[in-house]
Short mmCIF file of C-alpha atoms and ligand atoms in Angstrom, two decimals:
data_model
loop_
_atom_site.label_atom_id
_atom_site.label_comp_id
_atom_site.label_asym_id
_atom_site.label_seq_id
_atom_site.Cartn_x
_atom_site.Cartn_y
_atom_site.Cartn_z
CA MET A 1 111.35 145.50 17.59
CA SER A 2 109.19 147.68 19.44
CA LYS A 3 110.17 148.67 23.08
CA THR A 4 107.82 148.25 26.22
CA ALA A 5 107.45 151.50 28.47
CA LEU A 6 105.82 150.97 31.62
CA ILE A 7 105.25 154.81 33.69
CA THR A 8 104.27 155.21 36.93
CA GLY A 9 102.66 158.72 36.83
CA ILE A 10 101.34 158.99 33.67
CA THR A 11 98.49 161.11 34.47
CA GLY A 12 101.03 163.57 36.18
CA GLN A 13 102.69 166.76 33.77
CA ASP A 14 105.95 164.51 32.77
CA GLY A 15 103.78 161.36 32.81
CA SER A 16 101.74 162.66 29.64
CA TYR A 17 104.69 164.60 27.47
CA LEU A 18 106.63 161.12 27.94
CA ALA A 19 104.09 158.53 27.23
CA GLU A 20 103.57 161.13 24.01
CA LEU A 21 107.02 160.81 23.22
CA LEU A 22 107.52 157.30 24.25
CA LEU A 23 104.86 156.07 21.39
CA SER A 24 106.12 158.57 19.00
CA LYS A 25 109.20 156.81 18.88
CA GLY A 26 107.20 153.53 18.43
CA TYR A 27 107.01 152.03 22.23
CA THR A 28 104.13 150.17 23.86
CA VAL A 29 103.21 152.11 26.49
CA HIS A 30 102.10 150.49 29.81
CA GLY A 31 100.79 153.06 32.50
CA LEU A 32 100.05 153.01 36.02
CA ILE A 33 97.26 154.94 37.25
CA ARG A 34 95.50 155.22 40.94
CA ARG A 35 92.07 153.84 41.40
CA ALA A 36 89.73 157.74 42.15
CA SER A 37 86.05 158.68 42.24
CA THR A 38 86.74 160.86 39.58
CA PHE A 39 88.51 160.76 36.49
CA ASN A 40 91.86 161.61 36.93
CA THR A 41 93.14 160.57 32.91
CA HIS A 42 92.55 164.37 31.32
CA ARG A 43 96.50 165.22 30.98
CA ILE A 44 95.88 161.72 28.61
CA ASP A 45 93.04 161.10 27.08
CA HIS A 46 93.80 162.20 23.38
CA LEU A 47 96.62 159.71 23.41
CA TYR A 48 93.80 156.67 24.72
CA ARG A 49 92.44 154.22 22.26
CA ASP A 50 90.28 151.64 23.46
CA PRO A 51 92.25 148.43 24.06
CA HIS A 52 90.57 146.06 21.24
CA ASP A 53 91.39 148.24 18.55
CA PRO A 54 94.69 146.60 17.08
CA ASP A 55 96.89 149.49 16.58
CA SER A 56 96.48 150.25 20.44
CA LYS A 57 100.18 151.30 22.15
CA LEU A 58 98.63 152.43 25.06
CA PHE A 59 97.74 150.55 28.29
CA LEU A 60 96.36 151.56 31.42
CA HIS A 61 96.76 149.98 35.04
CA TYR A 62 95.38 150.28 38.40
CA GLY A 63 97.58 150.25 41.36
CA ASP A 64 99.24 152.40 43.89
CA LEU A 65 103.13 152.97 45.04
CA SER A 66 101.35 151.71 48.87
CA ASP A 67 101.07 148.52 47.51
CA GLY A 68 103.94 146.33 46.96
CA ALA A 69 102.32 143.32 45.70
CA ARG A 70 101.17 144.94 42.81
CA LEU A 71 104.14 146.16 41.84
CA VAL A 72 105.42 142.61 41.43
CA THR A 73 101.93 141.40 39.44
CA LEU A 74 102.14 144.25 37.01
CA LEU A 75 106.14 143.90 36.01
CA ALA A 76 105.67 140.46 35.92
CA GLU A 77 102.52 140.62 33.62
CA ILE A 78 104.09 143.33 31.25
CA HIS A 79 107.42 142.82 31.06
CA PRO A 80 108.57 146.59 30.14
CA GLN A 81 112.08 146.73 29.15
CA GLU A 82 112.04 150.91 30.35
CA VAL A 83 110.78 151.78 33.54
CA TYR A 84 110.09 155.27 33.89
CA HIS A 85 109.15 156.23 37.61
CA LEU A 86 107.27 159.57 37.93
CA ALA A 87 104.48 158.80 40.54
CA ALA A 88 105.01 160.78 43.67
CA GLN A 89 103.08 163.19 46.32
CA SER A 90 105.23 165.81 44.43
CA HIS A 91 104.29 168.97 46.04
CA VAL A 92 106.48 170.18 48.62
CA ARG A 93 104.22 172.63 50.67
CA VAL A 94 101.98 169.56 50.95
CA SER A 95 104.62 167.59 52.45
CA PHE A 96 104.94 169.33 55.55
CA ASP A 97 100.92 168.58 56.11
CA GLU A 98 101.84 165.22 55.25
CA PRO A 99 105.55 164.25 56.00
CA GLU A 100 104.68 160.54 56.70
CA HIS A 101 102.41 159.62 53.41
CA THR A 102 105.27 162.23 51.32
CA GLY A 103 107.79 159.14 52.94
CA ASP A 104 105.92 156.24 52.32
CA VAL A 105 104.79 157.15 48.40
CA THR A 106 108.02 159.73 47.43
CA GLY A 107 110.56 157.59 49.26
CA ILE A 108 109.34 153.78 50.11
CA GLY A 109 107.13 153.46 47.17
CA THR A 110 110.91 153.58 45.07
CA THR A 111 112.12 151.03 47.57
CA ARG A 112 108.69 148.86 46.40
CA LEU A 113 109.24 149.45 42.65
CA LEU A 114 112.97 148.84 42.57
CA GLU A 115 112.26 145.81 45.27
CA ALA A 116 109.79 143.97 42.59
CA ILE A 117 112.18 144.00 39.88
CA ARG A 118 114.72 143.11 41.37
CA MET A 119 112.26 139.65 42.98
CA ILE A 120 111.15 138.65 39.71
CA GLY A 121 114.98 138.96 38.51
CA LEU A 122 113.02 141.88 35.52
CA ASP A 123 116.13 142.40 33.23
CA CYS A 124 115.11 146.61 32.82
CA ARG A 125 116.59 150.04 32.53
CA PHE A 126 114.98 152.23 35.38
CA TYR A 127 114.75 155.80 35.64
CA GLN A 128 113.99 157.72 38.71
CA ALA A 129 112.33 161.23 39.09
CA SER A 130 114.86 162.88 41.28
CA THR A 131 114.64 166.39 41.81
CA SER A 132 116.73 169.60 42.61
CA GLU A 133 115.17 170.32 45.65
CA MET A 134 117.39 167.35 47.25
CA PHE A 135 120.26 170.38 46.73
CA GLY A 136 117.78 172.41 49.10
CA ALA A 137 119.62 174.67 51.66
CA THR A 138 123.30 174.47 49.56
CA PRO A 139 123.69 177.33 47.35
CA PRO A 140 123.95 177.42 43.50
CA PRO A 141 125.13 176.43 41.33
CA GLN A 142 124.31 172.41 41.66
CA ARG A 143 125.55 170.07 39.60
CA GLU A 144 125.71 166.57 40.13
CA ASP A 145 128.33 166.37 42.92
CA THR A 146 126.73 169.54 44.93
CA PRO A 147 126.01 168.56 48.39
CA PHE A 148 122.48 167.17 49.41
CA TYR A 149 121.09 169.44 52.12
CA PRO A 150 116.78 168.69 51.48
CA ARG A 151 115.05 171.23 53.53
CA SER A 152 111.34 169.55 53.40
CA PRO A 153 109.63 166.40 53.81
CA TYR A 154 109.76 166.08 50.28
CA GLY A 155 113.11 166.93 49.55
CA ALA A 156 113.88 164.60 52.12
CA ALA A 157 111.58 161.23 50.55
CA LYS A 158 113.41 162.14 47.49
CA LEU A 159 116.87 162.22 48.51
CA TYR A 160 115.72 158.67 49.95
CA SER A 161 114.77 157.17 46.61
CA TYR A 162 118.30 158.87 45.02
CA TRP A 163 120.12 156.95 47.44
CA MET A 164 118.17 153.54 47.17
CA VAL A 165 118.61 154.57 43.16
CA ARG A 166 122.42 154.02 43.36
CA ASN A 167 121.91 151.22 45.99
CA TYR A 168 120.67 149.18 43.62
CA ARG A 169 123.11 149.72 40.49
CA GLU A 170 125.69 149.35 42.56
CA GLY A 171 124.50 146.32 45.00
CA TYR A 172 122.60 144.63 42.01
CA GLY A 173 124.08 145.90 38.56
CA MET A 174 120.73 147.53 38.04
CA PHE A 175 120.82 150.01 35.22
CA ALA A 176 119.19 152.60 37.02
CA THR A 177 119.55 156.08 36.77
CA ASN A 178 118.15 160.15 38.47
CA GLY A 179 117.54 162.58 36.79
CA ILE A 180 118.11 165.22 38.82
CA LEU A 181 115.42 167.62 37.45
CA PHE A 182 115.47 171.34 38.25
CA ASN A 183 111.88 172.73 37.78
CA HIS A 184 109.82 172.50 34.48
CA GLU A 185 106.92 173.70 33.48
CA SER A 186 104.18 174.08 31.09
CA PRO A 187 100.27 174.32 30.34
CA ARG A 188 99.95 170.71 31.94
CA ARG A 189 100.88 171.75 35.09
CA GLY A 190 99.83 171.10 38.41
CA GLU A 191 97.06 174.12 39.19
CA THR A 192 98.38 174.51 42.73
CA PHE A 193 101.94 174.95 41.40
CA VAL A 194 103.30 178.38 41.38
CA THR A 195 104.21 179.01 37.66
CA ARG A 196 100.29 177.76 36.51
CA LYS A 197 98.59 179.08 39.78
CA ILE A 198 100.13 183.07 38.16
CA THR A 199 99.08 182.20 34.73
CA ARG A 200 95.97 180.61 35.14
CA ALA A 201 94.77 184.04 37.72
CA VAL A 202 95.83 186.11 34.62
CA ALA A 203 93.96 184.72 32.53
CA ASP A 204 91.21 184.65 35.16
CA ILE A 205 91.69 188.25 35.74
CA ALA A 206 92.22 189.40 31.83
CA SER A 207 89.01 187.78 31.09
CA GLY A 208 86.77 189.56 34.36
CA ARG A 209 86.54 186.06 36.21
CA ALA A 210 88.73 187.49 38.95
CA ASP A 211 90.50 190.61 40.49
CA HIS A 212 93.45 189.65 42.42
CA VAL A 213 95.69 186.47 43.64
CA PHE A 214 97.22 185.16 46.65
CA LEU A 215 100.48 184.13 46.83
CA GLY A 216 103.25 183.61 49.19
CA ASN A 217 107.15 184.10 49.11
CA LEU A 218 107.69 186.16 46.28
CA ASP A 219 111.46 186.29 46.09
CA ALA A 220 112.26 182.92 45.99
CA VAL A 221 114.72 182.11 42.64
CA ARG A 222 113.99 179.08 40.17
CA ASP A 223 115.75 178.01 37.30
CA TRP A 224 112.44 177.35 35.40
CA GLY A 225 112.36 174.97 32.07
CA TYR A 226 109.99 173.34 29.65
CA ALA A 227 108.72 170.11 30.88
CA PRO A 228 108.47 168.94 26.75
CA GLU A 229 112.65 169.17 26.56
CA TYR A 230 112.58 167.55 29.88
CA VAL A 231 111.13 164.16 29.35
CA GLU A 232 113.36 163.85 25.97
CA GLY A 233 116.40 163.77 28.61
CA MET A 234 114.57 161.35 30.47
CA TRP A 235 114.63 158.84 27.53
CA ARG A 236 118.38 160.03 26.63
CA MET A 237 119.44 158.90 30.12
CA LEU A 238 117.51 155.09 29.57
CA GLN A 239 119.24 154.92 25.75
CA ALA A 240 123.33 155.85 27.21
CA ASP A 241 126.10 153.24 27.42
CA GLU A 242 125.80 153.06 31.78
CA PRO A 243 123.74 154.17 34.15
CA ASP A 244 124.35 157.65 35.93
CA ASP A 245 122.99 160.62 37.32
CA PHE A 246 122.04 163.86 35.12
CA VAL A 247 121.17 167.59 36.21
CA LEU A 248 118.71 168.84 33.55
CA ALA A 249 118.64 172.22 33.83
CA THR A 250 118.65 175.56 31.54
CA GLY A 251 121.15 177.37 34.03
CA HIS A 252 119.12 180.14 34.16
CA ALA A 253 117.30 182.15 37.43
CA TYR A 254 114.68 184.18 37.66
CA THR A 255 112.56 185.11 41.22
CA VAL A 256 108.78 183.73 41.47
CA ARG A 257 108.17 187.94 41.29
CA ASP A 258 109.93 187.99 37.59
CA PHE A 259 107.73 184.96 36.02
CA VAL A 260 104.18 187.28 37.29
CA GLU A 261 105.81 190.28 35.76
CA ALA A 262 106.48 188.08 32.69
CA ALA A 263 103.15 186.86 32.95
CA PHE A 264 100.74 189.71 33.88
CA GLY A 265 102.92 191.98 31.39
CA HIS A 266 101.88 189.33 28.58
CA ALA A 267 98.51 189.90 29.29
CA GLY A 268 99.00 193.50 29.83
CA LEU A 269 98.19 193.43 33.43
CA ASP A 270 100.35 195.48 35.64
CA TRP A 271 100.96 193.03 38.51
CA GLU A 272 101.26 195.16 41.26
CA LYS A 273 97.21 195.49 41.22
CA HIS A 274 96.02 192.10 41.25
CA VAL A 275 98.82 190.22 43.31
CA ARG A 276 98.07 189.90 47.49
CA PHE A 277 100.01 188.65 49.80
CA ASP A 278 99.22 185.32 51.78
CA ASP A 279 100.82 183.54 54.75
CA ARG A 280 99.83 180.29 54.36
CA TYR A 281 101.98 179.73 51.20
CA LEU A 282 105.08 180.45 53.16
CA ARG A 283 107.01 177.20 53.94
CA PRO A 284 108.36 176.15 57.30
CA THR A 285 111.30 176.26 55.73
CA GLU A 286 112.06 177.23 52.26
CA VAL A 287 114.50 176.77 49.37
CA ASP A 288 116.04 180.01 48.25
CA ALA A 289 117.61 179.49 45.62
CA LEU A 290 117.93 176.64 42.45
CA ILE A 291 120.12 176.73 39.87
CA GLY A 292 121.57 174.03 38.05
CA ASP A 293 124.20 173.11 35.75
CA ALA A 294 123.52 170.91 33.03
CA SER A 295 127.09 170.68 31.51
CA LYS A 296 126.96 166.61 32.16
CA ALA A 297 123.78 166.22 30.26
CA ARG A 298 124.71 168.44 27.14
CA ASN A 299 127.62 166.60 26.97
CA VAL A 300 126.80 162.92 27.81
CA LEU A 301 123.77 162.98 25.88
CA GLY A 302 123.63 166.16 23.96
CA TRP A 303 120.75 167.47 26.22
CA GLU A 304 120.29 170.94 25.09
CA PRO A 305 117.24 173.62 26.54
CA ARG A 306 115.87 175.95 24.56
CA VAL A 307 112.30 176.97 26.23
CA LEU A 308 113.73 179.86 29.17
CA THR A 309 111.47 181.43 31.75
CA PRO A 310 109.92 184.55 29.67
CA GLU A 311 109.00 182.28 26.48
CA LEU A 312 107.89 179.60 29.32
CA ALA A 313 105.48 182.42 31.30
CA ARG A 314 104.23 183.36 28.11
CA ILE A 315 103.21 180.22 26.35
CA MET A 316 101.61 179.13 29.91
CA VAL A 317 99.32 182.34 29.65
CA ASP A 318 98.17 182.18 26.20
CA ALA A 319 97.09 178.70 26.89
CA ASP A 320 95.32 179.87 29.81
CA ILE A 321 93.73 182.35 28.44
CA GLU A 322 92.93 180.05 25.31
CA ARG A 323 91.32 177.72 28.38
CA VAL A 324 89.41 180.68 29.37
CA ARG A 325 88.22 180.91 25.86
CA ALA A 326 87.42 177.78 24.63
CA PRO A 327 87.87 175.32 27.28
CA GLU A 328 86.82 172.25 25.33
CA ALA A 329 89.39 172.99 22.44
CA ALA A 330 91.67 174.03 25.15
CA ARG A 331 91.78 170.40 26.95
CA LEU A 332 94.34 168.55 24.83
CA ALA A 333 97.21 171.42 25.15
P1 LIG B 401 103.01 165.43 38.54
O1 LIG B 401 101.89 166.39 38.20
O2 LIG B 401 102.10 165.94 40.28
O3 LIG B 401 102.24 163.72 38.67
C1 LIG B 401 102.60 162.92 39.90
C2 LIG B 401 102.04 161.91 39.49
O4 LIG B 401 102.08 160.55 40.39
C3 LIG B 401 100.66 161.47 38.96
O5 LIG B 401 100.06 161.20 38.12
C4 LIG B 401 99.78 161.04 40.27
O6 LIG B 401 98.22 160.29 39.87
C5 LIG B 401 101.33 160.13 40.72
N1 LIG B 401 100.70 159.43 41.92
C6 LIG B 401 100.49 159.98 43.07
N2 LIG B 401 101.12 159.36 44.41
C7 LIG B 401 100.57 158.25 43.68
C8 LIG B 401 100.68 157.08 44.34
N3 LIG B 401 100.47 156.34 45.35
N4 LIG B 401 100.20 155.70 43.77
C9 LIG B 401 100.40 156.04 41.86
N5 LIG B 401 100.33 156.76 41.68
C10 LIG B 401 100.47 158.39 42.40
O7 LIG B 401 104.15 165.65 39.03
P2 LIG B 401 105.02 165.98 37.71
O8 LIG B 401 105.48 167.17 37.36
O9 LIG B 401 104.75 165.69 36.85
O10 LIG B 401 106.49 165.77 38.00
C11 LIG B 401 106.90 164.13 37.84
C12 LIG B 401 108.02 163.40 38.80
O11 LIG B 401 109.16 164.07 38.75
C13 LIG B 401 107.91 163.17 40.40
O12 LIG B 401 107.83 162.28 40.89
C14 LIG B 401 107.74 165.24 40.60
O13 LIG B 401 108.32 164.86 41.75
C15 LIG B 401 109.01 164.79 39.63
N6 LIG B 401 109.75 166.35 39.69
C16 LIG B 401 109.27 166.79 39.39
C17 LIG B 401 109.51 168.51 39.07
C18 LIG B 401 108.84 169.21 38.05
O14 LIG B 401 109.51 170.59 37.89
N7 LIG B 401 107.75 169.17 37.34
C19 LIG B 401 111.06 168.64 38.94
C20 LIG B 401 112.03 167.58 40.01
C21 LIG B 401 111.12 166.57 40.05
P3 LIG B 401 97.27 161.22 40.64
O15 LIG B 401 97.14 161.54 38.56
O16 LIG B 401 96.42 160.09 40.47
O17 LIG B 401 97.56 162.41 41.67
O1 LIG B 402 105.91 176.31 42.55
P1 LIG B 402 106.49 175.46 43.50
O2 LIG B 402 105.48 174.81 44.81
O3 LIG B 402 107.85 174.51 43.30
P2 LIG B 402 108.32 173.74 44.15
O4 LIG B 402 108.13 173.70 45.50
O5 LIG B 402 110.19 174.34 43.66
O6 LIG B 402 108.63 172.43 43.95
C1 LIG B 402 109.11 171.70 42.08
O7 LIG B 402 110.29 171.48 41.56
C2 LIG B 402 110.83 170.27 42.60
C3 LIG B 402 112.09 170.86 41.66
O8 LIG B 402 112.92 172.13 42.53
C4 LIG B 402 110.13 169.39 42.44
F1 LIG B 402 110.49 168.38 42.46
C5 LIG B 402 108.80 169.24 43.22
O9 LIG B 402 107.92 168.19 42.88
C6 LIG B 402 108.01 170.80 42.31
O10 LIG B 402 107.32 170.17 40.94
O11 LIG B 402 106.59 176.67 44.18
C7 LIG B 402 107.94 177.82 44.02
C8 LIG B 402 108.56 179.00 44.31
C9 LIG B 402 108.62 178.32 45.96
O12 LIG B 402 109.71 179.27 46.59
C10 LIG B 402 107.21 178.94 46.33
O13 LIG B 402 107.53 179.24 48.10
O14 LIG B 402 107.23 179.63 44.56
C11 LIG B 402 106.56 179.69 45.97
N1 LIG B 402 105.30 180.44 45.75
C12 LIG B 402 105.07 181.77 46.40
N2 LIG B 402 103.64 181.27 46.34
C13 LIG B 402 104.31 179.34 46.05
C14 LIG B 402 103.75 180.52 46.09
N3 LIG B 402 104.04 178.15 46.04
C15 LIG B 402 103.10 177.57 45.51
N4 LIG B 402 103.25 176.40 45.16
N5 LIG B 402 102.02 178.55 45.61
C16 LIG B 402 102.19 180.08 45.60
O15 LIG B 402 101.71 180.53 46.34
#
């Protein structure tokens, strides 16, 4: 019997890769999308078929995490066996500008979804997109039992969601799991996260369309992995015997400067000639270093990351160079 899944945030980086993965496994996939005045489905357009097509397995539904009643009607309509909750205001820097909105969507939005499941008595497995940002100021290496110390409105909202998931698991016996994922990137990464901002700049500079890029703190340390491998980990978490919390990370540390060097170097460019500093990209409070220990996911789920940061930078630069060379062909990268 084919399984049915709901993905919130299906139009985002992870949602698009997860939809691909689940469709390849024979799932029927439903996705929550926001109504926008411009198209926001470019990451999943290649998966979409006319819903009148009898072979169509991907269905999109309008809804917003701020609208709890809509989450109830949607869940009651589609009765998913697995819910992957990926939607969020996910940008840390933006969360300082929009702390209330971030709390409403990234924090309370999770409660609205959990409560909708509880209200209609839906028997499903629930994945929460928790984050290494919850560790914040706690020094690395970070793992499931490391104390949390969030350093942004985004981190605080995600930590609230984390505890609500644990509360629904313990209080109502829900199969609800937190995936505590460290940074993961890809050619589909949002354009204002630092890796993609860098690789887009490299492509624009290499093609002569730009000369420089403005960045903030180059000393921050991150553990960057490859997004398609991380969505495989999400799926494995919901196939486990018991609901639990798992870190996904590579365990390898690089600074933003290291990523800059790797990306510019791959295109034969000297980064020091093209990178300028702008303090608007600094944050009121920074997370200095995130380096994860994913031993539990390796032992319990058999999950193993393969792509490390230098290869990731090359993959992303190549995709952005191709995007500049042949924009239409590169749309589905
Ligand atoms: P992303 O590309 O920013 O995607 C976010 C998704 O959430 C988009 O589909 C967006 O829709 C949707 N969304 C935002 N506000 C919404 C609202 N009010 N109602 C309904 N949908 C809304 O994020 P991502 O990188 O794929 O990450 C997926 C999840 O994992 C996020 O929760 C993120 O916080 C978390 N996470 C990410 C990482 C990482 O390194 N990527 C690490 C740890 C955790 P639009 O397309 O319409 O904007
Ligand atoms: O790419 P970033 O914006 O990602 P950040 O803040 O680590 O958050 C991402 O990863 C989290 C997991 O740990 C997710 F939960 C979250 O949703 C998101 O996906 O910034 C990375 C680092 C920061 O230290 C930042 O200060 O890069 C530094 N940075 C330096 N210059 C910059 C820039 N970041 C951005 N976005 N833009 C810059 O110009």
